[in-house]
Coordinates of C-alpha atoms in Angstrom, one line a residue:
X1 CA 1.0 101.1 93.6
X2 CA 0.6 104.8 94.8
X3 CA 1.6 108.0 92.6
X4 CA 3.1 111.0 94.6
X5 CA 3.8 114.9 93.4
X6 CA 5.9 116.3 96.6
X7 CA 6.6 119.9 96.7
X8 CA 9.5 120.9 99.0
X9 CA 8.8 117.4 100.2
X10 CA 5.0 117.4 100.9
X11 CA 3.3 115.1 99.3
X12 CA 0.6 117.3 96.9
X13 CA -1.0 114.4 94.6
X14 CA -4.9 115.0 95.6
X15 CA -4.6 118.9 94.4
X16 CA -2.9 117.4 90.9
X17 CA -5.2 117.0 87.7
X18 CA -3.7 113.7 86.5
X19 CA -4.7 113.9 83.1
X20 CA -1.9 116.6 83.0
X21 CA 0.8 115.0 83.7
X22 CA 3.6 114.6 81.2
X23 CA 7.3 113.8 81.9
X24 CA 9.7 114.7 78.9
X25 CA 13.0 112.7 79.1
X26 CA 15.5 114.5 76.8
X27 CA 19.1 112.8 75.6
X28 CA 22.1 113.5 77.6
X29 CA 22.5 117.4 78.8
X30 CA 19.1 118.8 77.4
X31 CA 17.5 119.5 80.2
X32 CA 14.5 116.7 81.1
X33 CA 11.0 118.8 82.5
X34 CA 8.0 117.9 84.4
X35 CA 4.6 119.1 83.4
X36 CA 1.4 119.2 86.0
X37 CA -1.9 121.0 86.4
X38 CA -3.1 121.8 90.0
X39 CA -6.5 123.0 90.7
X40 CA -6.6 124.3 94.8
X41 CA -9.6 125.7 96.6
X42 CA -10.1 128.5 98.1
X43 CA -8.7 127.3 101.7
X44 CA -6.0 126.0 99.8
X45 CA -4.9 129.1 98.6
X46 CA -1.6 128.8 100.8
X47 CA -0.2 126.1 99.4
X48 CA 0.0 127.1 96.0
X49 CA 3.9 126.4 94.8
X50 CA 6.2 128.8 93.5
X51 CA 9.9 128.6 91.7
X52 CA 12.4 127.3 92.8
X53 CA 10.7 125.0 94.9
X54 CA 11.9 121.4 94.9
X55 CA 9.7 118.5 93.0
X56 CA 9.4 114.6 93.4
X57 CA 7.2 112.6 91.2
X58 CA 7.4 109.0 92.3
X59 CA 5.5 105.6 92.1
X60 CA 5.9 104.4 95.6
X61 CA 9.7 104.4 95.5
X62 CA 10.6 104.7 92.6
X63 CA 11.6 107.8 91.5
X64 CA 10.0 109.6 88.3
X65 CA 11.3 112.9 88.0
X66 CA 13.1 115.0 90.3
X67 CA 14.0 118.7 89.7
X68 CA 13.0 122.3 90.7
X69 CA 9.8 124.5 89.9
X70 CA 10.6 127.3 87.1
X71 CA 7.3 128.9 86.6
X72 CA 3.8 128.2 88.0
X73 CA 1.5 130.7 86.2
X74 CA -2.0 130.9 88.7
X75 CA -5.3 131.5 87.0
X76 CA -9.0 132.4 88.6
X77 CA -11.0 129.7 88.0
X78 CA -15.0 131.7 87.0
X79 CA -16.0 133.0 90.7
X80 CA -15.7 129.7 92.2
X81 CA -12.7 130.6 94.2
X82 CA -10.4 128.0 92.9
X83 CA -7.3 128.3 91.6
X84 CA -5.7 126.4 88.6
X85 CA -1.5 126.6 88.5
X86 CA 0.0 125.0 85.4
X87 CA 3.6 124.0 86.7
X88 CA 6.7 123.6 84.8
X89 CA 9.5 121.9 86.5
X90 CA 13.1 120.6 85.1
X91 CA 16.0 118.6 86.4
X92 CA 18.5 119.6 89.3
X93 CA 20.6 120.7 86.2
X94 CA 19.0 123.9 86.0
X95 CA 20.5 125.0 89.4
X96 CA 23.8 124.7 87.4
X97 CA 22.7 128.3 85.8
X98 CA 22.9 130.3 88.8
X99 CA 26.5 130.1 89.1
X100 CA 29.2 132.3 87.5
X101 CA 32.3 130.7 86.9
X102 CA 35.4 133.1 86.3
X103 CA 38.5 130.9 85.9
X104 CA 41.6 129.5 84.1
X105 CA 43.3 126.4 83.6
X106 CA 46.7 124.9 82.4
X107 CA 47.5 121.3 81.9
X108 CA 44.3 119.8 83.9
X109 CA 42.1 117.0 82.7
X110 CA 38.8 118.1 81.7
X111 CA 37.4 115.9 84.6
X112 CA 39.4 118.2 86.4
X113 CA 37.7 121.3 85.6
X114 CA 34.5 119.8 85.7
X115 CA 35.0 119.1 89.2
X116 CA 36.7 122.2 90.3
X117 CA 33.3 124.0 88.6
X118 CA 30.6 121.5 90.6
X119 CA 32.8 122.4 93.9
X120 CA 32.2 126.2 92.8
X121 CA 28.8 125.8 92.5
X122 CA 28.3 123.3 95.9
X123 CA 24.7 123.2 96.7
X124 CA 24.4 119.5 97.3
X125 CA 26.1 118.5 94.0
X126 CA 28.3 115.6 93.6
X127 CA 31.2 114.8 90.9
X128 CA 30.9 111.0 91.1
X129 CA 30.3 110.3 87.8
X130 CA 33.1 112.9 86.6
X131 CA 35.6 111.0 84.2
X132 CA 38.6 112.5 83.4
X133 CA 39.0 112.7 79.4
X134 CA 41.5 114.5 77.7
X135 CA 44.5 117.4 78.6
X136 CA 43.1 120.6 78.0
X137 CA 46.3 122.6 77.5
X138 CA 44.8 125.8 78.3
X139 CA 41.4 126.7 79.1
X140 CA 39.5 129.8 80.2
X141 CA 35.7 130.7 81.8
X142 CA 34.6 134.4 81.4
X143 CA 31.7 134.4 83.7
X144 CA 29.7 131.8 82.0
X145 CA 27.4 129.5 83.8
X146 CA 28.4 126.4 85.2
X147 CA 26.2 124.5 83.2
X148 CA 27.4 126.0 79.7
X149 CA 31.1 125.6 81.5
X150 CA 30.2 122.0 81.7
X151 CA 28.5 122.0 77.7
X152 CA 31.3 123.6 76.5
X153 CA 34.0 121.8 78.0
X154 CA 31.8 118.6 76.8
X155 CA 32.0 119.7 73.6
X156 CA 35.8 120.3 73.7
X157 CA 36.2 116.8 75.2
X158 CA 34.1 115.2 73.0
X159 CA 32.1 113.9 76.1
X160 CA 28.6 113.3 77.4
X161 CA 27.0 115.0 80.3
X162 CA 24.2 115.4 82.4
X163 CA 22.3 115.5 85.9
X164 CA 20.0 112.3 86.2
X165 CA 16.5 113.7 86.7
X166 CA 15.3 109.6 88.1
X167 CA 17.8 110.5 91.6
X168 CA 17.1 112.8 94.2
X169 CA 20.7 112.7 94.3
X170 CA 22.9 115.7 92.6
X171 CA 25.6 113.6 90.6
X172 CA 27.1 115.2 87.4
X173 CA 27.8 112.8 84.8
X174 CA 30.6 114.0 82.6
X175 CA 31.6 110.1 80.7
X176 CA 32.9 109.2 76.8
X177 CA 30.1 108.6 74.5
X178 CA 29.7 104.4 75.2
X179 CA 27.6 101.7 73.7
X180 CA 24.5 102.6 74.9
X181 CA 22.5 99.9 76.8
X182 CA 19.6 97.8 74.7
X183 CA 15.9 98.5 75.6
X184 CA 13.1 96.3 74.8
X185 CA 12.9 95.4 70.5
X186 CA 10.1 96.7 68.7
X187 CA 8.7 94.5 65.7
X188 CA 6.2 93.1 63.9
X189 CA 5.7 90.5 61.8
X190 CA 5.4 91.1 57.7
X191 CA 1.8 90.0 57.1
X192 CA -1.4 90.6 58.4
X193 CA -2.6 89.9 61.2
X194 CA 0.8 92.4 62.0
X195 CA 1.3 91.1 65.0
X196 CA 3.9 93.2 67.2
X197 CA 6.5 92.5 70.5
X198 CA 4.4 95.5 72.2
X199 CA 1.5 97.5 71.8
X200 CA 2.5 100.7 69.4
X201 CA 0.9 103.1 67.1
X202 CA 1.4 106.4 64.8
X203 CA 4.9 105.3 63.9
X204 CA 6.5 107.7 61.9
X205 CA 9.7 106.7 60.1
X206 CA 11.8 110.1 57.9
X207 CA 15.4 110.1 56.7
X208 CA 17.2 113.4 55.8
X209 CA 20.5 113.4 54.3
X210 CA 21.3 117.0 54.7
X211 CA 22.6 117.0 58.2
X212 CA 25.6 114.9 57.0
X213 CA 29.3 114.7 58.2
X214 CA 31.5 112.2 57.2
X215 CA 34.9 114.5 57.0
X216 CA 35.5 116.9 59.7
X217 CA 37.9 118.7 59.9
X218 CA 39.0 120.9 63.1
X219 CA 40.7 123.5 63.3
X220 CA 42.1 124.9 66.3
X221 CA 43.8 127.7 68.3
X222 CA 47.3 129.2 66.6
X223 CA 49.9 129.4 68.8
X224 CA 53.7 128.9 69.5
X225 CA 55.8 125.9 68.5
X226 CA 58.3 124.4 70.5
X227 CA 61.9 125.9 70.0
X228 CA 63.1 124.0 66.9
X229 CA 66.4 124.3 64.8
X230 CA 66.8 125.0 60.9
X231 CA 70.5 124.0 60.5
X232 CA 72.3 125.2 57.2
X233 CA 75.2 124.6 55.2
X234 CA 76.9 127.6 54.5
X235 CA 78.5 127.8 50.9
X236 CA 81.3 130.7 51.9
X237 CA 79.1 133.2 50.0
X238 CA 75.6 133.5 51.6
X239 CA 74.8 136.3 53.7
X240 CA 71.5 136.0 54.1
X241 CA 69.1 133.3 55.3
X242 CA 65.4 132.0 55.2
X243 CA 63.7 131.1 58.2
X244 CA 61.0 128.7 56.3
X245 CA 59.4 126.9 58.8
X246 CA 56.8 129.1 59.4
X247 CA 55.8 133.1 60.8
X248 CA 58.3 133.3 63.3
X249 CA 57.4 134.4 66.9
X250 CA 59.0 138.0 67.8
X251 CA 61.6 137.3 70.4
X252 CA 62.3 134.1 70.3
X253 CA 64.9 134.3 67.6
X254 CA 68.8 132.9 68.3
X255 CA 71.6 133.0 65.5
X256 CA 74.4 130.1 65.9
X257 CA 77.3 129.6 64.0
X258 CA 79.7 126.2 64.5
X259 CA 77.8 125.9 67.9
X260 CA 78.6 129.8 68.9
X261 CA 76.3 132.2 69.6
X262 CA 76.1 135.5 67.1
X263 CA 74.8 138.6 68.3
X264 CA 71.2 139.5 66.7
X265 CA 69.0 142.4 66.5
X266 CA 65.5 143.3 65.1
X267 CA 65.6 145.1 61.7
X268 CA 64.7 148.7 61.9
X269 CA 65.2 148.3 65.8
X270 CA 68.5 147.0 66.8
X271 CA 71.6 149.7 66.3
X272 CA 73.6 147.7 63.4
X273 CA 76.8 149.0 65.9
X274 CA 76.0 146.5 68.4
X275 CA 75.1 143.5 66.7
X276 CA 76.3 141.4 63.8
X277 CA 73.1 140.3 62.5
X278 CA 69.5 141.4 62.0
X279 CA 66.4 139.4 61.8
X280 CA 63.1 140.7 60.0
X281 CA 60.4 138.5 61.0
X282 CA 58.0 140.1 59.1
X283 CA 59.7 138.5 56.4
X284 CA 60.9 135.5 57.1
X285 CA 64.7 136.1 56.9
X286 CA 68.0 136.9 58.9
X287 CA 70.7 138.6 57.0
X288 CA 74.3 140.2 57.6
X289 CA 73.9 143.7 59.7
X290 CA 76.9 145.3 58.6
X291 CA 79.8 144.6 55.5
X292 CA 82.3 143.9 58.9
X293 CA 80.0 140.9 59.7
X294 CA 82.1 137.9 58.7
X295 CA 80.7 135.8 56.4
X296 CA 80.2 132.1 57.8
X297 CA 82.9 129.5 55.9
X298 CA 81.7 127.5 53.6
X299 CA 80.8 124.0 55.0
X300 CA 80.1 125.9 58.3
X301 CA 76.8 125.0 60.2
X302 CA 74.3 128.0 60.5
X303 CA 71.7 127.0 63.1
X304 CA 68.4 129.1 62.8
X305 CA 66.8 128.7 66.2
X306 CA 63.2 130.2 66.7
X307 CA 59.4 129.3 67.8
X308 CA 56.8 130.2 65.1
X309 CA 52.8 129.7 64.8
X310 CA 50.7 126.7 64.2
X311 CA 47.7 126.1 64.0
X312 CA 45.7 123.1 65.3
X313 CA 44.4 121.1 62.4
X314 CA 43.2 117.4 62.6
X315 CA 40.7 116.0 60.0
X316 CA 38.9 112.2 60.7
X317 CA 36.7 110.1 57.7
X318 CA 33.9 108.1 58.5
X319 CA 34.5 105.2 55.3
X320 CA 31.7 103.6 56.0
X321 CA 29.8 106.5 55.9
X322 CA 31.4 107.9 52.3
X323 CA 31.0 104.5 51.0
X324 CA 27.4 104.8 51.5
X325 CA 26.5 108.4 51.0
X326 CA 29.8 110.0 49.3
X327 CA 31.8 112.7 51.0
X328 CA 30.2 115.3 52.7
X329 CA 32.6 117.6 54.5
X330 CA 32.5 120.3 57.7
X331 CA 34.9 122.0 59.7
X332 CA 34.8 123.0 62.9
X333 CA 36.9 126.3 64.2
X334 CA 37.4 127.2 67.6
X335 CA 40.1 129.0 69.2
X336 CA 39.9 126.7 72.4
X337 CA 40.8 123.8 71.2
X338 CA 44.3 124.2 72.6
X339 CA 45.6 120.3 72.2
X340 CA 45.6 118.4 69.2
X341 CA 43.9 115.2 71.5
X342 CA 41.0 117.6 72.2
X343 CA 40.9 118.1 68.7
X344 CA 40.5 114.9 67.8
X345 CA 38.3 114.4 70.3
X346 CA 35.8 116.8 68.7
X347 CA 36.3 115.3 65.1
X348 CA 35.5 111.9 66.8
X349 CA 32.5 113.2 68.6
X350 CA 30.8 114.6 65.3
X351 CA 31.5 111.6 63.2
X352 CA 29.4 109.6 66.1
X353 CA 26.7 112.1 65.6
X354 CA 26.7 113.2 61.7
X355 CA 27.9 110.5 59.6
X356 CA 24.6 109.0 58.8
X357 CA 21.5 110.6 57.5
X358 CA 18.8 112.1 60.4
X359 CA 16.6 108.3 60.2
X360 CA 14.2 109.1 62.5
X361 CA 11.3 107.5 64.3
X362 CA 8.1 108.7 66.3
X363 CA 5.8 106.4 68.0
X364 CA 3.3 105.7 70.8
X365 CA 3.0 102.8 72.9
X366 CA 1.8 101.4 76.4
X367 CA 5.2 99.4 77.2
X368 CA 7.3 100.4 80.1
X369 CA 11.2 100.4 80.2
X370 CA 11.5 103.2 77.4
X371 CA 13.7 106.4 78.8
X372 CA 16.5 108.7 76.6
X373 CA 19.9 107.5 75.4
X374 CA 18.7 103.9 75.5
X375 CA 19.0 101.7 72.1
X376 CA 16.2 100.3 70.5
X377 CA 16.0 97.9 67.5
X378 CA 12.6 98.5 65.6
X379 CA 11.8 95.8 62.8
X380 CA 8.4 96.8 60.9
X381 CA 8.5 95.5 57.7
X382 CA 6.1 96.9 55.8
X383 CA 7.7 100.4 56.5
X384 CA 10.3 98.9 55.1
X385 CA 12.3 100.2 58.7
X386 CA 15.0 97.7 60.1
X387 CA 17.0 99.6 62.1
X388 CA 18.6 100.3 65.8
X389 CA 17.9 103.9 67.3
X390 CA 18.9 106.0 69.5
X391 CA 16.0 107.0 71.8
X392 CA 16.3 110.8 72.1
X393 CA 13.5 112.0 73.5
X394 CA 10.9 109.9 75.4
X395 CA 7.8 111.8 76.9
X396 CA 5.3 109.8 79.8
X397 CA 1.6 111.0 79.9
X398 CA -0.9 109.4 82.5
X399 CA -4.2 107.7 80.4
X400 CA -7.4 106.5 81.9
X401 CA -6.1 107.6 85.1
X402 CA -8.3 107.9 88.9
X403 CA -6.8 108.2 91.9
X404 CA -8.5 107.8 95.4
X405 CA -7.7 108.2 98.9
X406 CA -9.5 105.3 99.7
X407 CA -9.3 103.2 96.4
X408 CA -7.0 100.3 97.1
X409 CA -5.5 102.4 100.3
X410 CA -4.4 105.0 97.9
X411 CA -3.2 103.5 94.9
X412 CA -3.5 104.8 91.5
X413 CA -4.9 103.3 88.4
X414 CA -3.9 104.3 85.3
X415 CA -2.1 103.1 82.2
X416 CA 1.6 104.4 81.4
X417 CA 1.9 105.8 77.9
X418 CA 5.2 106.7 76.2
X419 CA 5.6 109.3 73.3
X420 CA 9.1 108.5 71.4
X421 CA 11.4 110.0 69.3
X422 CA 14.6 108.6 67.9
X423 CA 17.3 108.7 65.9
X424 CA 19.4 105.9 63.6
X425 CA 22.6 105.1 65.4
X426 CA 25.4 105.2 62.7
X427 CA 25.8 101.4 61.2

């Protein structure tokens, strides 16, 4: 099996320090990066790379990391005439940065904008993997980025996304939060010898029970109700009326009386001459404009027709969660939240997240098939750890690694090792 680091798709492996190498792969939309070190003579000097060259790292066909150069830092190496250049690369994502996206959007699916943004941006990007989600009644971009569009609009959605740094290919992901697929079961047996399913070590287990949320509430942009009716019974006396159904929208105020329409002013802007009645909406209340406004019959219907303000507010309970750890509560405010499903989608999306105590684990091991956002059970007793986590961050480093041109007809030898970090998945 042969490695290969290909710049702008020449293969550049023989100028690579192996022992360099480290691939980070971060969870969902955090951005996954490719470290190398590449020592180049003096004739070489040409072919030193620069940002925003392309990068493949693969083993034969398999695809390791794929993304874009971002720095590449070049350093004198004594008088030798060599050249050492440090690389730093990250997934396609990062492209998603150089476009501004000015727009605004009624009544569309967050898929929808999604797609509409990826179609902005075009450079070889694909929406494949685009799901719709939720209505977003209203939503506007002010020149943000595409990729904090996309975060954003995640966030709102209550969604994952992210550019797959394992493909060549450009496909946003933008998918609900699912059941993530199983990797490989760490565990060890309770006595000695200890014998374990894989070859692991410096496992690190902490739990912190300040970053909990198991209420959320969210609360949302204020805006206009539909046009609803607050129908009276008129006693023969009253000449004045409440609107209590909330801070009435100017404007949108009509009077009826038995079905007919009355004539209605603003207070302190209508002329009382022209109209019969006068709304304040300051204060909540419509009353008689003049002593000739006839006062409505008693058993007569008064029907109060306005809009007024709302605000957004949903609230979800994790009971499993305040069963276990008691009730710790957070709120969430943001003016675009514009739909009460979006809102719940938000509430949803930090229950999945925050309802359990940060359980964490770090380990090493030799054992392939380990990447981000996979599930792993870990079983090592005398930790006294027995749970499933979320793999969030999983970095590959290169050990005991030579590589020849003639060695096997160019294969590599080297041993795969996997630095992990993850999190307790909630139950």
């Amino acid at each position: 099996m042969a490695l290969f680091i290909e710049i702008n798709g020449v293969d550049r492996a023989a100028q690579v320090e192996w022992a360099s190498v480290v691939v980070a792969y971060n969870l969902t939309s955090q951005v996954d990066t490719f470290n190398f070190t590449m020592r180049l003579a003096a004739s070489q000097l040409p072919l030193i790379p620069s940002p925003p060259q392309t990068v493949v790292f693969r083993e034969d066909t398999e695809v390791i990391f794929a993304g874009v150069i971002v720095q590449a830092p070049r350093q004198n190496v004594g008088n030798t005439g060599e050249v050492i250049v440090p690389v730093t690369a990250h997934d396609n994502q990062t492209l998603l940065t150089r476009k501004q996206i000015a727009a605004t959007y009624e009544n569309v699916t967050a898929g929808a904008i999604v797609r509409d943004i990826v179609a902005q941006v075009g450079n070889g990007f694909t929406t494949n993997g685009v799901q719709d989600g939720p209505v977003m009644k209203k939503y506007a971009i002010n020149y943000r980025n595409a990729a904090d569009a996309i975060e954003d609009i995640a966030r709102l959605a209550g969604f994952d996304w992210f550019v797959s740094s394992t493909s060549t290919s450009r496909d946003v992901v933008f998918r609900a939060p699912g059941e993530a697929p199983e990797a490989w079961a760490l565990t060890e047996e309770a006595s000695t010898p200890f014998a374990a399913s894989a070859p692991y070590s410096d496992l690190l287990y902490t739990e912190d029970v300040l970053q909990v949320r198991n209420v959320v509430t969210v609360k949302g942009a204020r805006m206009d109700s539909d046009l609803v009716t607050q129908d009276v019974k008129a006693d023969g006396v009253q000449r004045s009326f409440a609107l209590t159904l909330g801070e009435v929208t100017e404007g949108s105020f009509i009077m009826k009386i038995n079905g007919v329409g009355q004539l209605v002013g603003e207070e302190g802007v209508a002329d009382v001459g022209t109209v019969d009645w006068l709304v304040n909406y300051k204060n909540r209340v419509v009353l008689a404009a003049k002593a000739g406004t006839p006062t409505p019959a008693a058993g007569a219907t008064v029907s109060l027709v306005y809009r007024y303000f709302t605000q957004i507010i949903t609230r979800a309970r994790d009971e499993a969660s305040i069963a276990r750890f008691g009730e710790w509560e957070h709120t969430v405010t943001d003016e675009q939240i514009t739909s009460r499903p979006v809102a719940n989608a938000v509430a949803k999306a930090q229950l999945v997240y925050f309802a359990a105590p940060a359980m964490t684990i770090q380990y090493k091991t030799t054992r392939p098939g380990l990447t981000s956002g996979l599930r792993q059970r870990v079983n090592v007793p005398r930790l006294g750890v027995s749970s499933t986590f979320l793999l969030q961050n999983v970095e590959l480093r290169l050990r005991g690694f030579t590589h020849s041109t003639t060695l096997m007809q160019g294969a590599s030898v080297y041993l795969r090792e996997w630095f992990v970090t993850g999190s307790k998945v909630v139950g």
